[in-house]
Coordinates of C-alpha atoms in Angstrom, one line a residue:
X15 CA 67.1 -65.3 93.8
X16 CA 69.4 -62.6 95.2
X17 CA 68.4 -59.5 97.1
X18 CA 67.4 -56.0 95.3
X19 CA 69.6 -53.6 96.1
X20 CA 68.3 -49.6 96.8
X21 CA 69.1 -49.2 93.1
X22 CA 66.2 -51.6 92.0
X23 CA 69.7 -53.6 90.8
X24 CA 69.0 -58.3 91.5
X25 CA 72.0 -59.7 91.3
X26 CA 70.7 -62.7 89.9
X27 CA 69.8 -60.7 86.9
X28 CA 73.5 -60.1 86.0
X29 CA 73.5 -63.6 83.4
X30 CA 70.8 -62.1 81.6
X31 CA 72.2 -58.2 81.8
X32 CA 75.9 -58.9 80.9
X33 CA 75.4 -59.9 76.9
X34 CA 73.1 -56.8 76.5
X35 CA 75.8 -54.8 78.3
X36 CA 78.8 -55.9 76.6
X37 CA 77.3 -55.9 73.5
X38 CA 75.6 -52.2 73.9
X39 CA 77.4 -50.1 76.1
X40 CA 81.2 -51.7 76.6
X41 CA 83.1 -48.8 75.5
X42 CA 85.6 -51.2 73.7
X43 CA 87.0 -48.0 71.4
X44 CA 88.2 -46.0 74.3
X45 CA 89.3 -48.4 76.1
X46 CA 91.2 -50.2 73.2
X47 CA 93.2 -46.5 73.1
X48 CA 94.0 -46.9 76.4
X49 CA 95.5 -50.1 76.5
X50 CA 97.0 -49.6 72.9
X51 CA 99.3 -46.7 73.9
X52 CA 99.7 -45.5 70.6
X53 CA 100.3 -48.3 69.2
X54 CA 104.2 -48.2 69.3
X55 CA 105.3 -51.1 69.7
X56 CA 102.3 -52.9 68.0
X57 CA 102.8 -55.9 70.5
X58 CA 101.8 -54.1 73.7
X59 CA 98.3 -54.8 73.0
X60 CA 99.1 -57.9 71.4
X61 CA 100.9 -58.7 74.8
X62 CA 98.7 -57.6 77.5
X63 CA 97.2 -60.4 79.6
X64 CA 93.5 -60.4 80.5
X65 CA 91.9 -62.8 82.8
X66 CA 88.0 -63.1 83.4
X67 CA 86.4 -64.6 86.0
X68 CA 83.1 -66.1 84.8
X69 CA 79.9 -67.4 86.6
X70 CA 80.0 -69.7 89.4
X71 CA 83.7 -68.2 89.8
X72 CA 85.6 -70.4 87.1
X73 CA 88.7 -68.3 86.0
X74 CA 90.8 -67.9 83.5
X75 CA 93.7 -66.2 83.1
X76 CA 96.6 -65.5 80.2
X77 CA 93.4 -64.7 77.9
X78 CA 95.0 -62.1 75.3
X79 CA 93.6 -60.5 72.2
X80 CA 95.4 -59.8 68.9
X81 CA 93.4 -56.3 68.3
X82 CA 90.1 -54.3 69.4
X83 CA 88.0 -56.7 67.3
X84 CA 89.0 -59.9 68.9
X85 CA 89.0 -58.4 72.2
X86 CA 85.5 -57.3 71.2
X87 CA 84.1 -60.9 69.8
X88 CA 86.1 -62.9 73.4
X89 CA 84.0 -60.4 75.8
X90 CA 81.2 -60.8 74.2
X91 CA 81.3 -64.7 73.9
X92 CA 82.3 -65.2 77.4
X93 CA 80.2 -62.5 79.4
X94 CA 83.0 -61.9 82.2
X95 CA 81.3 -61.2 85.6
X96 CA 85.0 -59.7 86.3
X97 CA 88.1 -58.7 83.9
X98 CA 90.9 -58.1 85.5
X99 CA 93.9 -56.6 83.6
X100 CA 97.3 -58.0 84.0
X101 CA 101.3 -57.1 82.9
X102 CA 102.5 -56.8 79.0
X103 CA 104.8 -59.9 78.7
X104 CA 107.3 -60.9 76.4
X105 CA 105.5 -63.3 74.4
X106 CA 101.4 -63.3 73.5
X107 CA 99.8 -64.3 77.2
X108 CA 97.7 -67.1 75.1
X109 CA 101.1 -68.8 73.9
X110 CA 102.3 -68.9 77.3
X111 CA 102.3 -72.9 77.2
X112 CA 104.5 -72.9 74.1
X113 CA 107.2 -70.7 75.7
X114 CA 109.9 -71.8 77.7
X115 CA 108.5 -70.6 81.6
X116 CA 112.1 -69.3 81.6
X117 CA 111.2 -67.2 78.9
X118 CA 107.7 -66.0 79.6
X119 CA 108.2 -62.8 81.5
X120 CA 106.0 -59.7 82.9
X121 CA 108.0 -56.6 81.4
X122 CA 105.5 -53.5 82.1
X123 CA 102.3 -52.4 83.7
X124 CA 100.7 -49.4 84.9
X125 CA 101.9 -48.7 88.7
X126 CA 99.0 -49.6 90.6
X127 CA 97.3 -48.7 93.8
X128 CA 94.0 -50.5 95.7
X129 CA 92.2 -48.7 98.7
X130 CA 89.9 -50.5 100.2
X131 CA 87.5 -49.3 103.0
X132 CA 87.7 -52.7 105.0
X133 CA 91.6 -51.5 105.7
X134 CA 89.7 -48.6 107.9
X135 CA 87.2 -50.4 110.0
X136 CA 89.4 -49.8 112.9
X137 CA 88.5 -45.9 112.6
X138 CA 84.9 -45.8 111.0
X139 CA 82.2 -46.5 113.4
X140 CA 79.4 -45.8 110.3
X141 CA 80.2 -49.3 108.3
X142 CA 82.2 -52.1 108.2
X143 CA 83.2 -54.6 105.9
X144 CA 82.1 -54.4 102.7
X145 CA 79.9 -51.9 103.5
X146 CA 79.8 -47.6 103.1
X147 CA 78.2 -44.7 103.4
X148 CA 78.2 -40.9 103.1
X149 CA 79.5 -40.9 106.5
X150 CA 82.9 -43.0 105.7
X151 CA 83.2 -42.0 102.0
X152 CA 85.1 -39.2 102.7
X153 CA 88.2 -41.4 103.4
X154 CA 88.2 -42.7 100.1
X155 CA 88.6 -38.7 98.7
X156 CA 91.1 -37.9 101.2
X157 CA 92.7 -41.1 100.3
X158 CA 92.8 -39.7 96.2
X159 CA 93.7 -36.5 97.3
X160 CA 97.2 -37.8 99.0
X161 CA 98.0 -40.3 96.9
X162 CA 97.3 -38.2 93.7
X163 CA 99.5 -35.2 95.0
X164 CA 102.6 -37.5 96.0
X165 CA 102.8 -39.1 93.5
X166 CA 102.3 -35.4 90.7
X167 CA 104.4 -33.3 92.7
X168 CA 106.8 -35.5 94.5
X169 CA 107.8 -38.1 91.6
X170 CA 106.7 -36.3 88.9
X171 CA 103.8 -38.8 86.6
X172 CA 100.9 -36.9 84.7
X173 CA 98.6 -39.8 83.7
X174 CA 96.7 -40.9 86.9
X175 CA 93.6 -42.9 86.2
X176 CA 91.3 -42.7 89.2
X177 CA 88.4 -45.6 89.1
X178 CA 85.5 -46.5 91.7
X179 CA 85.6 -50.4 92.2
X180 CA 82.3 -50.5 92.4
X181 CA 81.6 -51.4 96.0
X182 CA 84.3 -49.9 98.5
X183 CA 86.9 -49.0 97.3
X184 CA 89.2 -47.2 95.0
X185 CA 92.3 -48.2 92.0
X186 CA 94.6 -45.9 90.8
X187 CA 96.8 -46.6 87.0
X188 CA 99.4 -44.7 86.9
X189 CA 100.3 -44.7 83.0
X190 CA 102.9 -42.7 82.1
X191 CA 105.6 -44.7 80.3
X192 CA 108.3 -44.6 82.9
X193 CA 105.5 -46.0 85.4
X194 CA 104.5 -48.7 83.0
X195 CA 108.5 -49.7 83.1
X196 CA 109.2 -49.5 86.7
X197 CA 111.3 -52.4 88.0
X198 CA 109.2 -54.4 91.0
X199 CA 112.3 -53.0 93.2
X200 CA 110.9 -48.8 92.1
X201 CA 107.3 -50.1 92.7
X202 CA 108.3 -51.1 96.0
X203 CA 110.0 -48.1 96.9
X204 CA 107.2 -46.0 95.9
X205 CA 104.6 -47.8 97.8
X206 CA 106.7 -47.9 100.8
X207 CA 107.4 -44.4 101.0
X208 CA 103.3 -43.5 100.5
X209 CA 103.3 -45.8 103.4
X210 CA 102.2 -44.1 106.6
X211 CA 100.2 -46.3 108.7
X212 CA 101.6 -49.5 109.6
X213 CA 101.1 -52.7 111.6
X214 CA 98.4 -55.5 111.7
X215 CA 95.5 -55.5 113.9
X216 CA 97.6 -56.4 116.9
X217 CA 99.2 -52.8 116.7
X218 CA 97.7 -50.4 118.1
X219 CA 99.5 -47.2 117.2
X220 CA 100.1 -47.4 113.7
X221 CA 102.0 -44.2 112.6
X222 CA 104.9 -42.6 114.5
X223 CA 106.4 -39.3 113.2
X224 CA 110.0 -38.8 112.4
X225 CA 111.5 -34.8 113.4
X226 CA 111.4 -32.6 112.0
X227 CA 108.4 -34.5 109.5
X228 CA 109.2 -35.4 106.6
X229 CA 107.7 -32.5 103.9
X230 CA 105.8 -35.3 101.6
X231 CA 103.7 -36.6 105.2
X232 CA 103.6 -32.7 105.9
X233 CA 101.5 -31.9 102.8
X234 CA 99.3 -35.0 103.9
X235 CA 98.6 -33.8 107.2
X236 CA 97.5 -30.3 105.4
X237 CA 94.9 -32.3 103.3
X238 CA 93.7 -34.1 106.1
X239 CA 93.2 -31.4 108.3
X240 CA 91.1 -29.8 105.8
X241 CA 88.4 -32.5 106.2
X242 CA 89.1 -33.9 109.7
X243 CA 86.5 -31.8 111.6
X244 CA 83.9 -32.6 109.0
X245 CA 84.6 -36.2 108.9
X246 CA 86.2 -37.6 112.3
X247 CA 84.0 -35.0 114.3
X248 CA 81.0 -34.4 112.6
X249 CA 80.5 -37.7 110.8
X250 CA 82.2 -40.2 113.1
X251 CA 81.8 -38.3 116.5
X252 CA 85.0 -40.0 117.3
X253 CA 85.3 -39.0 120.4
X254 CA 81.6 -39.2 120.9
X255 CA 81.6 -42.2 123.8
X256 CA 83.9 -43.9 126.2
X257 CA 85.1 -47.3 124.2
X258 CA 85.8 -44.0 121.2
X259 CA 88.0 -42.0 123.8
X260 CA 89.8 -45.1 125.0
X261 CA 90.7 -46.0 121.4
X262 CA 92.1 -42.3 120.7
X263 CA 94.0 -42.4 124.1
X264 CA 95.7 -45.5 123.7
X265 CA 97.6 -43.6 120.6
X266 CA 98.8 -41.4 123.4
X267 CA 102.7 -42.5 124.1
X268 CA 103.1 -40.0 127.0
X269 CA 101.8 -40.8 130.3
X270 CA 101.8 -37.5 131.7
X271 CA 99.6 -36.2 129.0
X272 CA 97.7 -39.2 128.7
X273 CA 96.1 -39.4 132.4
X274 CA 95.5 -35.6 131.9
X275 CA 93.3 -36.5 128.9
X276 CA 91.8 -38.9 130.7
X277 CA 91.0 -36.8 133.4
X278 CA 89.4 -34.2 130.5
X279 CA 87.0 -36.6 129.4
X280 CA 85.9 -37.4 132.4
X281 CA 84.0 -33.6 132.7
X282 CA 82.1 -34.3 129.6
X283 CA 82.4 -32.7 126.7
X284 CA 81.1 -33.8 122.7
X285 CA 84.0 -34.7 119.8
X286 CA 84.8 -30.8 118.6
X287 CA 85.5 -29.9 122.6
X288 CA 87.5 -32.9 123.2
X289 CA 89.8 -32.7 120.1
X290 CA 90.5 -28.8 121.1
X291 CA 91.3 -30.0 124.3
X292 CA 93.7 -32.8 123.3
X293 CA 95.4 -29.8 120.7
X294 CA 95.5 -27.3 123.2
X295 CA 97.6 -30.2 126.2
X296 CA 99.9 -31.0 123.6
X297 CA 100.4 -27.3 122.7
X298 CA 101.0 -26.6 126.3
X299 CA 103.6 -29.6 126.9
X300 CA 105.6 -29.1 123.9
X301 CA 106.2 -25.5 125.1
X302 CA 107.0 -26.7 128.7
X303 CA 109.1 -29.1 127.0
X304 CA 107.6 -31.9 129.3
X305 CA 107.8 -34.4 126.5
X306 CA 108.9 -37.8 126.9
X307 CA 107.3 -39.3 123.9
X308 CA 106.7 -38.2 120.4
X309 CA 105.8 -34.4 120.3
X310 CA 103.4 -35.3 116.9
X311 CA 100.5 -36.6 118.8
X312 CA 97.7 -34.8 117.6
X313 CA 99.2 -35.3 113.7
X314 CA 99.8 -39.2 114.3
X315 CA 96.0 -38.7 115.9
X316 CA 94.6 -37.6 112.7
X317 CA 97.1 -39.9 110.0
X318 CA 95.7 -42.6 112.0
X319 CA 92.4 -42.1 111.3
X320 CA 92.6 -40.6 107.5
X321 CA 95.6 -41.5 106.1
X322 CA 95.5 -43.6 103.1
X323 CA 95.5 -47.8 103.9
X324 CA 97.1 -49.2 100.7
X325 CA 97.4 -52.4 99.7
X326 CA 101.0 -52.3 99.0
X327 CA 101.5 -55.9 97.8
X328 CA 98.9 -54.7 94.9
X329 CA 101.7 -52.3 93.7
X330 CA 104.6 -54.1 94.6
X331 CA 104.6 -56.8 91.1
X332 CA 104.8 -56.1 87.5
X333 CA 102.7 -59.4 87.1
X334 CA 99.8 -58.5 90.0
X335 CA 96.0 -58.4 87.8
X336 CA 93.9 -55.3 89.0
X337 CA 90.0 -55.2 88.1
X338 CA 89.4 -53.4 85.1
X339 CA 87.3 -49.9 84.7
X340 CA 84.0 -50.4 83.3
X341 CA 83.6 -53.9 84.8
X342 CA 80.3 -54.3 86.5
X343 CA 80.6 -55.4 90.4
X344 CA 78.6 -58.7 90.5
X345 CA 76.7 -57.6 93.9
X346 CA 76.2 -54.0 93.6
X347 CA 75.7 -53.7 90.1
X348 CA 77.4 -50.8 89.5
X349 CA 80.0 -50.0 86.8
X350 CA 83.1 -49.0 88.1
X351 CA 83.6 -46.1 86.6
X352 CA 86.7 -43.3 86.4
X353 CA 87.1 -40.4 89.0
X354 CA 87.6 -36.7 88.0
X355 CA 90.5 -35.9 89.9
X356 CA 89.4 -32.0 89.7
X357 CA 85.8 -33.1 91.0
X358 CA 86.9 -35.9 93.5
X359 CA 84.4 -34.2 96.5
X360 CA 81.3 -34.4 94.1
X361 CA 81.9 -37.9 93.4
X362 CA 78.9 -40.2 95.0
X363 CA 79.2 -43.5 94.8
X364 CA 75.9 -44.2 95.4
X365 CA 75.0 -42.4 92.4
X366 CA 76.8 -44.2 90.0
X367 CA 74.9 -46.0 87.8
X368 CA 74.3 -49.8 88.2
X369 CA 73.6 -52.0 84.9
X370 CA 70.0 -53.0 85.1
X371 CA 69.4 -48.6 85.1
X372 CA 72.0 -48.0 82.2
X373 CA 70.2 -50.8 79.8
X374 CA 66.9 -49.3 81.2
X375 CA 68.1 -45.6 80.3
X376 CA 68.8 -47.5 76.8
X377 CA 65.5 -48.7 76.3
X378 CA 64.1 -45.4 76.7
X379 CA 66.1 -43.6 74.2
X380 CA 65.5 -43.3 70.8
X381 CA 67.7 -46.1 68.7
X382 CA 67.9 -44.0 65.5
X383 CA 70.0 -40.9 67.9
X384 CA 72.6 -38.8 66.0
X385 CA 74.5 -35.8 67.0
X386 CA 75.1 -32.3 65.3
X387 CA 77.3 -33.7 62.7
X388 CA 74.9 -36.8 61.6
X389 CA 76.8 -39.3 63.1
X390 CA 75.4 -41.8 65.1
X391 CA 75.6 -41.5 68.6
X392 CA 76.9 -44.4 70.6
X393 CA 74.9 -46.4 73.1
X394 CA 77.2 -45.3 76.1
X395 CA 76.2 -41.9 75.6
X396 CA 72.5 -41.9 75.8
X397 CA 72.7 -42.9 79.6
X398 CA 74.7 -42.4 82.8
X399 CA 77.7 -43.6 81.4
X400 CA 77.9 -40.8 79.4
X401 CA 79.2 -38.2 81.7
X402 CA 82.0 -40.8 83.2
X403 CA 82.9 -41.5 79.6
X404 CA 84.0 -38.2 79.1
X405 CA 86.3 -38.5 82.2
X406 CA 87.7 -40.9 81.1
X407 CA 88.2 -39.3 77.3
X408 CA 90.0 -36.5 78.6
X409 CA 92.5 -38.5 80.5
X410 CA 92.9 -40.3 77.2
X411 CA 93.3 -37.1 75.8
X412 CA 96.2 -36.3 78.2
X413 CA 97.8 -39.4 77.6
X414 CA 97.4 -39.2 73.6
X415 CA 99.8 -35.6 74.2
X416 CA 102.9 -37.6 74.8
X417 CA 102.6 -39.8 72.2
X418 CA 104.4 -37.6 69.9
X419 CA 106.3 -39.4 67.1
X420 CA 104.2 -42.6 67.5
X421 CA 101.5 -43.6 65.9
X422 CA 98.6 -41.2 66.5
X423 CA 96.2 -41.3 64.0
X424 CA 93.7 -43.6 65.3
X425 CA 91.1 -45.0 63.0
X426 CA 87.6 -43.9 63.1
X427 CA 86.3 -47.2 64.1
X428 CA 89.0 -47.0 67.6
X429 CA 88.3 -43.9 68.2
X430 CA 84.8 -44.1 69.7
X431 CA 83.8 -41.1 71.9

């Protein structure tokens, strides 16, 4: 039997939770206008490639569904523990072994981005691994912040889709049509130029600062700032013992200024002194102009430790699978749900709901619920999920705006919420 998590949530329930789930509270209508885009042309749904992984980790990919109702009956049937959502090829993903391999090609998918919290276990002290807290979380919204403002204000797209994995992390869809057709060449650029921190765990310093900086990193460092004391001082103490101090030092390129700092530390001090000291020497050298090194210490100092960590080869292919939203993560239980972007600092994910308290929130609520008008209410939204249902409706709504000209009357029956 697994272990309870502090949620009440077994995952050796999940087999017995995953039919009620995916036949109650799946929000297949939503998420069928989603993938649908307005239905023009009628074979991006059509073309889409799912994959699921099911129980005891068999996998299948080039699953593909010919409408909502199909797509409906498959998920049901099989009970994915996982569904990850892949590229829109140029024949049905289901017929790929009656096309030519020559023939069978990825042509568009959302630009995508993975943050993960292991990527920072370098610079938390709190949690590793798979594991977070309130005390490391923050990354993750400094992470959305960055990434959401680049890529609005320094590329232009509209349509970001903001999801919690689940467990540690974070994806991002980006979905506006030009996205969905970027070439794996663009998607490569892109990533590489949200690219900041760099190196393997043999490198030690992993961002160095071009001068003047380049406006895009500036704006970052202005976010970050905003949440460094509170995080790297008052939640991580990062300067709060020697092996911390050594760490932070060894980003320090400049000799001069680094024996200084360690002569600093040595007086005692706590985090907040310590990172007004380091500001203050690196004030006072770049005026005396006694700089060998890089004169962007303390901001390489803080990108280090707050920057985003993405997964680049995640955004790199047209043909790479992402885990969908509203999949349930096998160990934690929890659905992973969309982000408000305009809310990212009151997101908890240790609130969000797992499965075993949606279905019990289900139970509890009458069956026979209608709203003002008379119509039923569905499942979703007599629990939890409601509230990240409507997150994720008003990003739908967005999205629906630029469909002019295509096909946007949905049917009662698609359009759920």
């Amino acid at each position: 039997m697994g272990d309870k998590s502090d949620s009440g949530y077994d995952p050796a329930s999940l087999p017995d939770l995953l039919p009620m789930y995916y036949r109650k509270l799946f929000p297949y209508g939503p998420y069928f206008r989603w993938l649908n885009y307005g239905g023009a042309p009628k074979s991006y749904f059509t073309n889409r490639e799912f994959s699921f992984t099911l129980k005891d980790d068999v996998y299948i990919r080039y699953q593909s569904f010919s409408d909502k109702q199909e797509m409906e009956k498959e998920i049901q049937k099989r009970c994915p523990y996982k569904i990850d959502i892949g590229a829109v090829f140029s024949h049905r993903p289901k017929d790929h072994k009656t096309v030519k391999a020559a023939a069978f090609q990825a042509q568009e998918k959302e630009l995508v981005f993975d943050i993960d919290m292991t990527d920072y276990d370098d610079v938390r002290s709190c949690c590793s691994g798979a594991d977070i807290c309130n005390l490391c979380w923050p990354l993750m919204q400094i992470a959305i912040k960055i990434i959401d403002r680049a890529l609005r204000d320094d590329f232009g797209f509209k349509h970001m889709l903001w999801v919690y994995s689940g467990r540690r992390g974070v994806h991002c869809w980006v979905c506006d049509e030009v996205a969905r057709k970027l070439s794996a060449q663009g998607r490569t650029a892109i990533a590489e130029y949200l690219s900041v921190v760099k190196g393997g765990e043999q490198q030690t310093k992993k961002v160095t600062l071009d001068d003047p900086i380049h406006p895009s990193i500036r704006q970052s460092i202005d976010i970050v700032r905003q949440h460094f004391h509170d995080y790297s001082i008052k939640k991580q103490d990062f300067l709060g013992d020697e092996e911390k101090q050594k760490k932070v030092l060894a980003l320090v390129p400049d000799d001069v200024l680094r024996k200084t700092l360690e002569g600093d530390f040595e007086m005692g001090s706590n985090s907040g002194n310590w990172w007004a000291i380091i500001e203050k020497r690196e004030k006072d050298c770049v005026s005396k102009g006694s700089f060998k090194a890089s004169h962007h210490i303390v901001e390489e100092i803080m990108l280090q430790y707050c920057y985003p960590r993405l997964d680049v080869n995640v955004s790199k292919g047209v043909n790479h699978l992402l885990k969908s939203p509203f999949c349930i993560h096998p160990k934690t239980g929890r659905v992973c749900v969309p982000i408000d972007i305009e809310h990212v600092e009151d997101f908890d994910p240790m609130a969000v709901p797992t499965i075993s308290q949606i279905l019990d929130e289900l139970n509890q609520t009458s069956a026979a619920a209608a709203d003002d008008s008379g119509k039923k209410v569905k499942d979703y939204k007599k629990t939890s999920m409601g509230e990240y249902l409507r997150i994720f409706d008003k990003f739908l709504k967005g999205l629906e705006s630029t469909w002019s000209g295509k096909i946007l009357k949905q049917s009662d029956e698609n359009r759920e919420f």
